[in-house]
Short mmCIF file of C-alpha atoms in Angstrom, two decimals:
data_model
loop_
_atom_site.label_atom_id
_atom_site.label_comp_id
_atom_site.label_asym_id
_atom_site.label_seq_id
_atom_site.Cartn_x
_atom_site.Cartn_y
_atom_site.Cartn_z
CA UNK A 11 -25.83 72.43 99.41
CA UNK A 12 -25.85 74.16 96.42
CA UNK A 13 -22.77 74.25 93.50
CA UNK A 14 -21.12 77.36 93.14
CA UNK A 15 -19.16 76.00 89.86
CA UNK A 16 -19.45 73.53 87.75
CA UNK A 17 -17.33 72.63 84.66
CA UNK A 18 -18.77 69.72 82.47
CA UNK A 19 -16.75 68.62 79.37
CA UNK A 20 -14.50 71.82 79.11
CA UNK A 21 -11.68 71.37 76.70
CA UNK A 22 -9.43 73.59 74.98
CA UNK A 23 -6.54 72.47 72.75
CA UNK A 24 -3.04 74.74 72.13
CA UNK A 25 -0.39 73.37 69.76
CA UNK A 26 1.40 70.43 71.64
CA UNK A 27 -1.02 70.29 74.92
CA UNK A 28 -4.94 69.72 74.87
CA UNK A 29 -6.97 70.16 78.42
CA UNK A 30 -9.82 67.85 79.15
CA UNK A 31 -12.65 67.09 78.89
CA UNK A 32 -13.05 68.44 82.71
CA UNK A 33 -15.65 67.94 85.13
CA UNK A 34 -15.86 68.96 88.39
CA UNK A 35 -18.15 70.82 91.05
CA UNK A 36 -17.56 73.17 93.59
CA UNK A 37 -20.01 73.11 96.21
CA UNK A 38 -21.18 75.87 98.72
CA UNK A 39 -19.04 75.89 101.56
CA UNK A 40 -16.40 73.80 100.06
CA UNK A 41 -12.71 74.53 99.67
CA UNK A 42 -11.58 71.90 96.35
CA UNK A 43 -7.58 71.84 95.71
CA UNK A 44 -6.43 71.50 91.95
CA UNK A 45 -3.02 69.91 92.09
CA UNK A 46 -0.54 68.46 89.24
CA UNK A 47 2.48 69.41 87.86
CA UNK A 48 3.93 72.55 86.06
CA UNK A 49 2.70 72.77 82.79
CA UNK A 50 -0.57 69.93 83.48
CA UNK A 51 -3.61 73.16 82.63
CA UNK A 52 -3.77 74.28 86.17
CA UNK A 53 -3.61 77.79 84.99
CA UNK A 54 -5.73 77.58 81.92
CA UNK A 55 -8.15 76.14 83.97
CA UNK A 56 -8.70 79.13 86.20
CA UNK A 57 -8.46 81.61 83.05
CA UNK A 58 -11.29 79.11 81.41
CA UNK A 59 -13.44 79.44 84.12
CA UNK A 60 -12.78 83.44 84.40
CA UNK A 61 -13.65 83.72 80.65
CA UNK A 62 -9.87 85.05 79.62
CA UNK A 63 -9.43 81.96 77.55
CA UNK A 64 -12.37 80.82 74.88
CA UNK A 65 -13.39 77.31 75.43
CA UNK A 66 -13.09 74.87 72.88
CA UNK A 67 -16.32 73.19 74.18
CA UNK A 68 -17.85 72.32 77.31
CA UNK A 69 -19.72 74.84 79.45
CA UNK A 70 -18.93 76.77 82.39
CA UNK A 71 -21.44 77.86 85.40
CA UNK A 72 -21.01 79.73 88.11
CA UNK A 73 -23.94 80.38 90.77
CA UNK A 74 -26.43 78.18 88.17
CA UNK A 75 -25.30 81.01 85.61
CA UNK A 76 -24.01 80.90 82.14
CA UNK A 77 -20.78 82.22 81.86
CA UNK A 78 -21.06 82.74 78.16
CA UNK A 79 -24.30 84.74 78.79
CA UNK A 80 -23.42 86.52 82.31
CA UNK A 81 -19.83 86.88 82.59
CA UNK A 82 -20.01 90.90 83.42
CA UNK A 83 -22.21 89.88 86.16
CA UNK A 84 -20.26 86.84 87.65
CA UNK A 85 -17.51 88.30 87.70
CA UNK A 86 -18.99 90.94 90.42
CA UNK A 87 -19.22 87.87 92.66
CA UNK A 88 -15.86 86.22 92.03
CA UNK A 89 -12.29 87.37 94.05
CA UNK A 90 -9.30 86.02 92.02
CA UNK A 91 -5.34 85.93 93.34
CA UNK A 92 -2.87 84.74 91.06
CA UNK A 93 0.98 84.23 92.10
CA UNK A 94 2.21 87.68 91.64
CA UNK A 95 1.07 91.07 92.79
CA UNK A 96 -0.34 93.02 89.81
CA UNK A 97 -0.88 96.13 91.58
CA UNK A 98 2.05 99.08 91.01
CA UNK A 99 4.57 99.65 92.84
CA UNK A 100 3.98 103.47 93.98
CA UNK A 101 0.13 103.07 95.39
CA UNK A 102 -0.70 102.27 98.54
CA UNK A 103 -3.64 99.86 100.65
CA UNK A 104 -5.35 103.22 101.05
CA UNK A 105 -4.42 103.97 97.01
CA UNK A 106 -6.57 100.31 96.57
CA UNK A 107 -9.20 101.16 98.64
CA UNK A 108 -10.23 104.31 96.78
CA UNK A 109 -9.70 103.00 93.49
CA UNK A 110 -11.56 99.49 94.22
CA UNK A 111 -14.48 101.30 95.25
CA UNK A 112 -15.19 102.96 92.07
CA UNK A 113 -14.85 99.22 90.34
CA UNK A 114 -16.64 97.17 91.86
CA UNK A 115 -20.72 97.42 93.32
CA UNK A 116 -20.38 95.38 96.30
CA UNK A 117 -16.53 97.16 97.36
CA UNK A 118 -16.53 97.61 101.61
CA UNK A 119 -14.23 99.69 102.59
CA UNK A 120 -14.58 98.16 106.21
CA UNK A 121 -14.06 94.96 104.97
CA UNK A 122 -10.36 95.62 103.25
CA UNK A 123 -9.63 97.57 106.11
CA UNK A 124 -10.36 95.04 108.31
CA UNK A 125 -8.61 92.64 105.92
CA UNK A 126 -5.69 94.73 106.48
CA UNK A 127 -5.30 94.81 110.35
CA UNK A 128 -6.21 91.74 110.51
CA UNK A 129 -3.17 90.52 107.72
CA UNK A 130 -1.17 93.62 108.86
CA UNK A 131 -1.04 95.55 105.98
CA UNK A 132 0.13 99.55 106.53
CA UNK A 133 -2.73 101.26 104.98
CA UNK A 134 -0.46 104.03 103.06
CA UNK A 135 2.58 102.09 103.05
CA UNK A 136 3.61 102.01 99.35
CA UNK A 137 3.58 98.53 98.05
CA UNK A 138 7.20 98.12 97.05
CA UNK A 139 8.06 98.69 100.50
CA UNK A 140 6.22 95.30 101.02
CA UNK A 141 7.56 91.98 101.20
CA UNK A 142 6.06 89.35 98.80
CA UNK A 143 4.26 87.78 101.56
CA UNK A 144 2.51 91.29 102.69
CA UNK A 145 1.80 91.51 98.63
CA UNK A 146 0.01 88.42 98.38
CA UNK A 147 -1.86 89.07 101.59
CA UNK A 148 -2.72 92.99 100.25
CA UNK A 149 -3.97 90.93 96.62
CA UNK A 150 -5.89 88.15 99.10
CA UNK A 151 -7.69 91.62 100.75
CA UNK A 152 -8.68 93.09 97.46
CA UNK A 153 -9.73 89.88 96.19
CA UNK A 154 -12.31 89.08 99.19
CA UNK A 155 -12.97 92.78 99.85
CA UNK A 156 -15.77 93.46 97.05
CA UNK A 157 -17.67 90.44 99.42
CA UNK A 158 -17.12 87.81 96.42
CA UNK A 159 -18.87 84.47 96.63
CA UNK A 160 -15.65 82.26 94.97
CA UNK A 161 -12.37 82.88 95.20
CA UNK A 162 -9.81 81.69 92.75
CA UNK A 163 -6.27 81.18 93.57
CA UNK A 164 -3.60 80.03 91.72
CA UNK A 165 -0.42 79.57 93.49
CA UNK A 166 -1.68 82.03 96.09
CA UNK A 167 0.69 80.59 98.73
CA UNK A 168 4.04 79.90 96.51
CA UNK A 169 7.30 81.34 98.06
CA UNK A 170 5.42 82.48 101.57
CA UNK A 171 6.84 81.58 104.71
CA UNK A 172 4.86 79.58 106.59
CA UNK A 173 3.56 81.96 109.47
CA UNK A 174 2.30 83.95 106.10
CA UNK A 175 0.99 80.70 104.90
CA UNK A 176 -0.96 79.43 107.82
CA UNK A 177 -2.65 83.11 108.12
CA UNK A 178 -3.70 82.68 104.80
CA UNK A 179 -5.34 79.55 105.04
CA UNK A 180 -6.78 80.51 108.25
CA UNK A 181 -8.61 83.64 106.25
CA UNK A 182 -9.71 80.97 103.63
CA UNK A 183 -10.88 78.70 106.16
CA UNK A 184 -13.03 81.75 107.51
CA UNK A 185 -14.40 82.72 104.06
CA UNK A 186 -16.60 79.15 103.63
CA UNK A 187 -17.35 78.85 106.87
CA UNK A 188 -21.06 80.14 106.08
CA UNK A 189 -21.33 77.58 103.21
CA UNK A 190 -22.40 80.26 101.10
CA UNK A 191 -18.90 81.07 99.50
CA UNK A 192 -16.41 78.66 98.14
CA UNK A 193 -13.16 78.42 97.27
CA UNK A 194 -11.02 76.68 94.18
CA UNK A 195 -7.42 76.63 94.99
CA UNK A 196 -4.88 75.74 92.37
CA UNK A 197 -1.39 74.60 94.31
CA UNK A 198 1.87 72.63 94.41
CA UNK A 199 2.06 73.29 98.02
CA UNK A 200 0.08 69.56 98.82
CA UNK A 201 0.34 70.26 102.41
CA UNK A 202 -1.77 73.49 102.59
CA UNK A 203 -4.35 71.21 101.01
CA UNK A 204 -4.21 68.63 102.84
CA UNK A 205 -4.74 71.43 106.16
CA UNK A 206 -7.78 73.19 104.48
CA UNK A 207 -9.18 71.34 101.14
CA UNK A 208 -12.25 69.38 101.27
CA UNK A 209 -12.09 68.31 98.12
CA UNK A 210 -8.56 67.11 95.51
CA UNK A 211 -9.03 67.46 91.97
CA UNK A 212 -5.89 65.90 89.87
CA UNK A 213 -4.69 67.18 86.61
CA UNK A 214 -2.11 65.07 84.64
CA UNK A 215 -1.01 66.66 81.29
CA UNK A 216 -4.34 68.22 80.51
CA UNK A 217 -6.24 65.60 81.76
CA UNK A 218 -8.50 65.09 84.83
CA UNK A 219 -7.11 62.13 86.91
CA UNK A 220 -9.69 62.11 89.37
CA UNK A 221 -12.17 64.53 91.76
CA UNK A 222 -11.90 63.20 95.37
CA UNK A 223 -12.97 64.01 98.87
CA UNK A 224 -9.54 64.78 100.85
CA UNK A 225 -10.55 62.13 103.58
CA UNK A 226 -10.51 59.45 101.20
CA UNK A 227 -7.39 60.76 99.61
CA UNK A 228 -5.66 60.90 102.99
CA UNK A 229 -7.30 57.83 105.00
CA UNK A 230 -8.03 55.18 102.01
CA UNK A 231 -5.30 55.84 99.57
CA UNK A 232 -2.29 53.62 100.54
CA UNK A 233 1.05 53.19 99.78
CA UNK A 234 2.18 49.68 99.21
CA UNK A 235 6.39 49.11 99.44
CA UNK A 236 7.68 45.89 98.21
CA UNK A 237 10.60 44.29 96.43
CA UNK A 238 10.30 43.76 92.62
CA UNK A 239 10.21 40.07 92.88
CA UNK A 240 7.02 40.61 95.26
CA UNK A 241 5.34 42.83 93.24
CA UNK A 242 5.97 40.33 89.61
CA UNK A 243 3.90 38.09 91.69
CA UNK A 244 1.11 40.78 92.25
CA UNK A 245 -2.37 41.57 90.43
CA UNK A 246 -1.77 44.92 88.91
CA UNK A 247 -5.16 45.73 88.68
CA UNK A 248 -5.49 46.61 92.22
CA UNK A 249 -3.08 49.47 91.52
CA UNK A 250 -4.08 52.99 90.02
CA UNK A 251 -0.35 53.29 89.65
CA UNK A 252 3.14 52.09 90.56
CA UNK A 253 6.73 53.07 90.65
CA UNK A 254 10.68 51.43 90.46
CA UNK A 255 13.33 52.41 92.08
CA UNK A 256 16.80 50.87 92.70
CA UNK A 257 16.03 49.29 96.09
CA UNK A 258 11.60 48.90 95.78
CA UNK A 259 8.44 49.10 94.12
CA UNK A 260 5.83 52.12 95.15
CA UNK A 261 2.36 51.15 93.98
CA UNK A 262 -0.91 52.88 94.59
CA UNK A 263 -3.85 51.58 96.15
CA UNK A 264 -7.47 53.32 96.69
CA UNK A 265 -7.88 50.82 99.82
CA UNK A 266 -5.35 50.48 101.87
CA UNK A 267 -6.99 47.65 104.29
CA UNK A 268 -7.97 45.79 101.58
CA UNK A 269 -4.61 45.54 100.12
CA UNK A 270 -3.14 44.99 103.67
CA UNK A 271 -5.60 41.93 103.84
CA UNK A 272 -4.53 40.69 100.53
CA UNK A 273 -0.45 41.32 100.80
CA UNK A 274 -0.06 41.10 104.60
CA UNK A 275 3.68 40.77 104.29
CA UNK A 276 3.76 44.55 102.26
CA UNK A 277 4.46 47.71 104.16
CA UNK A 278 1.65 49.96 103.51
CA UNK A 279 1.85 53.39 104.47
CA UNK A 280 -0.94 56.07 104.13
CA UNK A 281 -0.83 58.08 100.77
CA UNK A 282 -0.24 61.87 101.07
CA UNK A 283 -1.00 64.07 98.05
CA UNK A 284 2.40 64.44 97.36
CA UNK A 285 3.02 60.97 97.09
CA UNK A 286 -0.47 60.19 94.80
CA UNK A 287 0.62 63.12 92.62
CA UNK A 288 4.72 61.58 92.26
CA UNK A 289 2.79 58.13 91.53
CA UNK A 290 0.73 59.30 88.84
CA UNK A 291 3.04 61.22 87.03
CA UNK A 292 6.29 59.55 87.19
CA UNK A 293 4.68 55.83 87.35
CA UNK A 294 2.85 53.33 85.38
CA UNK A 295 -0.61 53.86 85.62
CA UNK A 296 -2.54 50.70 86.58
CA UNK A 297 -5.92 49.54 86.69
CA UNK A 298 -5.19 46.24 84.80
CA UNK A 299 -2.65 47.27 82.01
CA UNK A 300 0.11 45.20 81.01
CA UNK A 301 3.35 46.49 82.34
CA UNK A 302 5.96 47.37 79.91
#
């Protein structure tokens, strides 16, 4: 299968925040999720790897091609939706469709159409007269309508309701399914990546946590409950992280049976992304350090 993207040692520093080094791969046919918090380089991420930010180092490659040295020429091939419509107010889907086609080479005017019956999009409906989920449906068309082979999406599904949502990652779902086009999907909305990612990539302040297949996330990751006395008496270094509240401890584990083995009187629950993401970055990271 081959890799679509591929970020190795990417950094870039702003005053008070620094992102990276990052490393990750997107492979053909894969959908990979990009989750953290507000403000953890989500964002700059996606504008590294569409060239609107300079890289402090580390190189960027899309289709086996430099981005430094092809950029005109990958961007052709690469649909990007952010969280906000950016088209006016006063055009229309039929507007789009004319002007689109005088932008980009590979623009089908039978694909967007068919985007837009399919997503139910009034072709000369003017776009304020939309709601924000038909908006982020009409940007989803244009994006995939010049036949891209990656899409970027950064909050793509934020504020949709979730018949809007589900169509969305349905039409996602549908654009890999040749494993030929991929997809890198920045989102706070765990559960749509949990339906539709393959892959998790974590970012915590500007740093990569981790690059994961989803199944491991979601069937290996556990959730260990105890009381604090219990967990005094436990080897933190079979914890990537861990968490106090009033009543328990939260830690994180990377194999749930094993811990089950070794604590058998511990409730341990399967780990959702939410609750690896809440562990990470509002607990004590593990792996053998000395709790405060």
């Amino acid at each position: 299968m081959d890799t679509i993207l591929s970020l190795q040692n990417v950094t870039r520093s702003f005053s008070g925040f620094s992102l990276g080094p990052v490393d990750l791969q997107v492979p053909g046919g894969a959908i990979l999720g990009l989750i953290g918090e507000n403000g953890a380089g989500k964002t700059t991420t996606l504008r590294l790897i569409l060239g609107a930010l300079r890289r402090d180092g580390g190189k960027v490659t899309v289709f086996g091609r430099d981005l430094d040295r092809e950029a005109p020429h990958i961007r052709e091939d690469v649909g990007v939706v952010f969280d906000e419509c950016c088209f006016h107010e006063s055009m229309t889907p039929h507007n789009l469709d004319f002007i689109f086609s005088g932008i980009y080479q590979n623009w089908s005017p039978k694909e967007f159409q068919r985007l837009c019956r399919t997503l139910q999009l009034p072709m000369k409906r003017k776009i304020k007269e939309f709601s924000r989920g038909m908006k982020m449906k009409l940007s989803i068309a244009v994006a995939m309508a010049h036949r891209p082979r990656l899409l970027l999406l950064d909050e793509a599904t934020s504020g949709l309701d979730p018949v809007v949502r589900d169509d969305v990652l349905e039409l996602l779902q549908e654009f890999v399914s040749d494993e030929e086009h991929s997809v890198l999907f920045s989102s706070h909305i765990t559960e749509d990546l949990e339906k539709i990612a393959d892959y998790v990539a974590y970012l915590h302040q500007g740093k990569l946590q981790f690059v994961r297949p989803k199944d491991t996330l979601l069937y290996e990751f556990g959730v260990v409950k105890c009381g604090k006395k219990e967990f005094a008496k436990m080897d933190t270094g079979d914890f990537l992280a861990w968490r106090e509240n009033a009543f328990e401890v939260q830690a994180l584990t990377e194999n749930r049976r094993s811990a089950q083995r070794k604590y058998p009187d511990c409730v341990i629950d399967p780990a959702g992304l939410e609750d690896i993401m809440l562990l990470y970055s509002k607990g004590t990271q593990g792996r053998g350090r000395e709790r405060p």
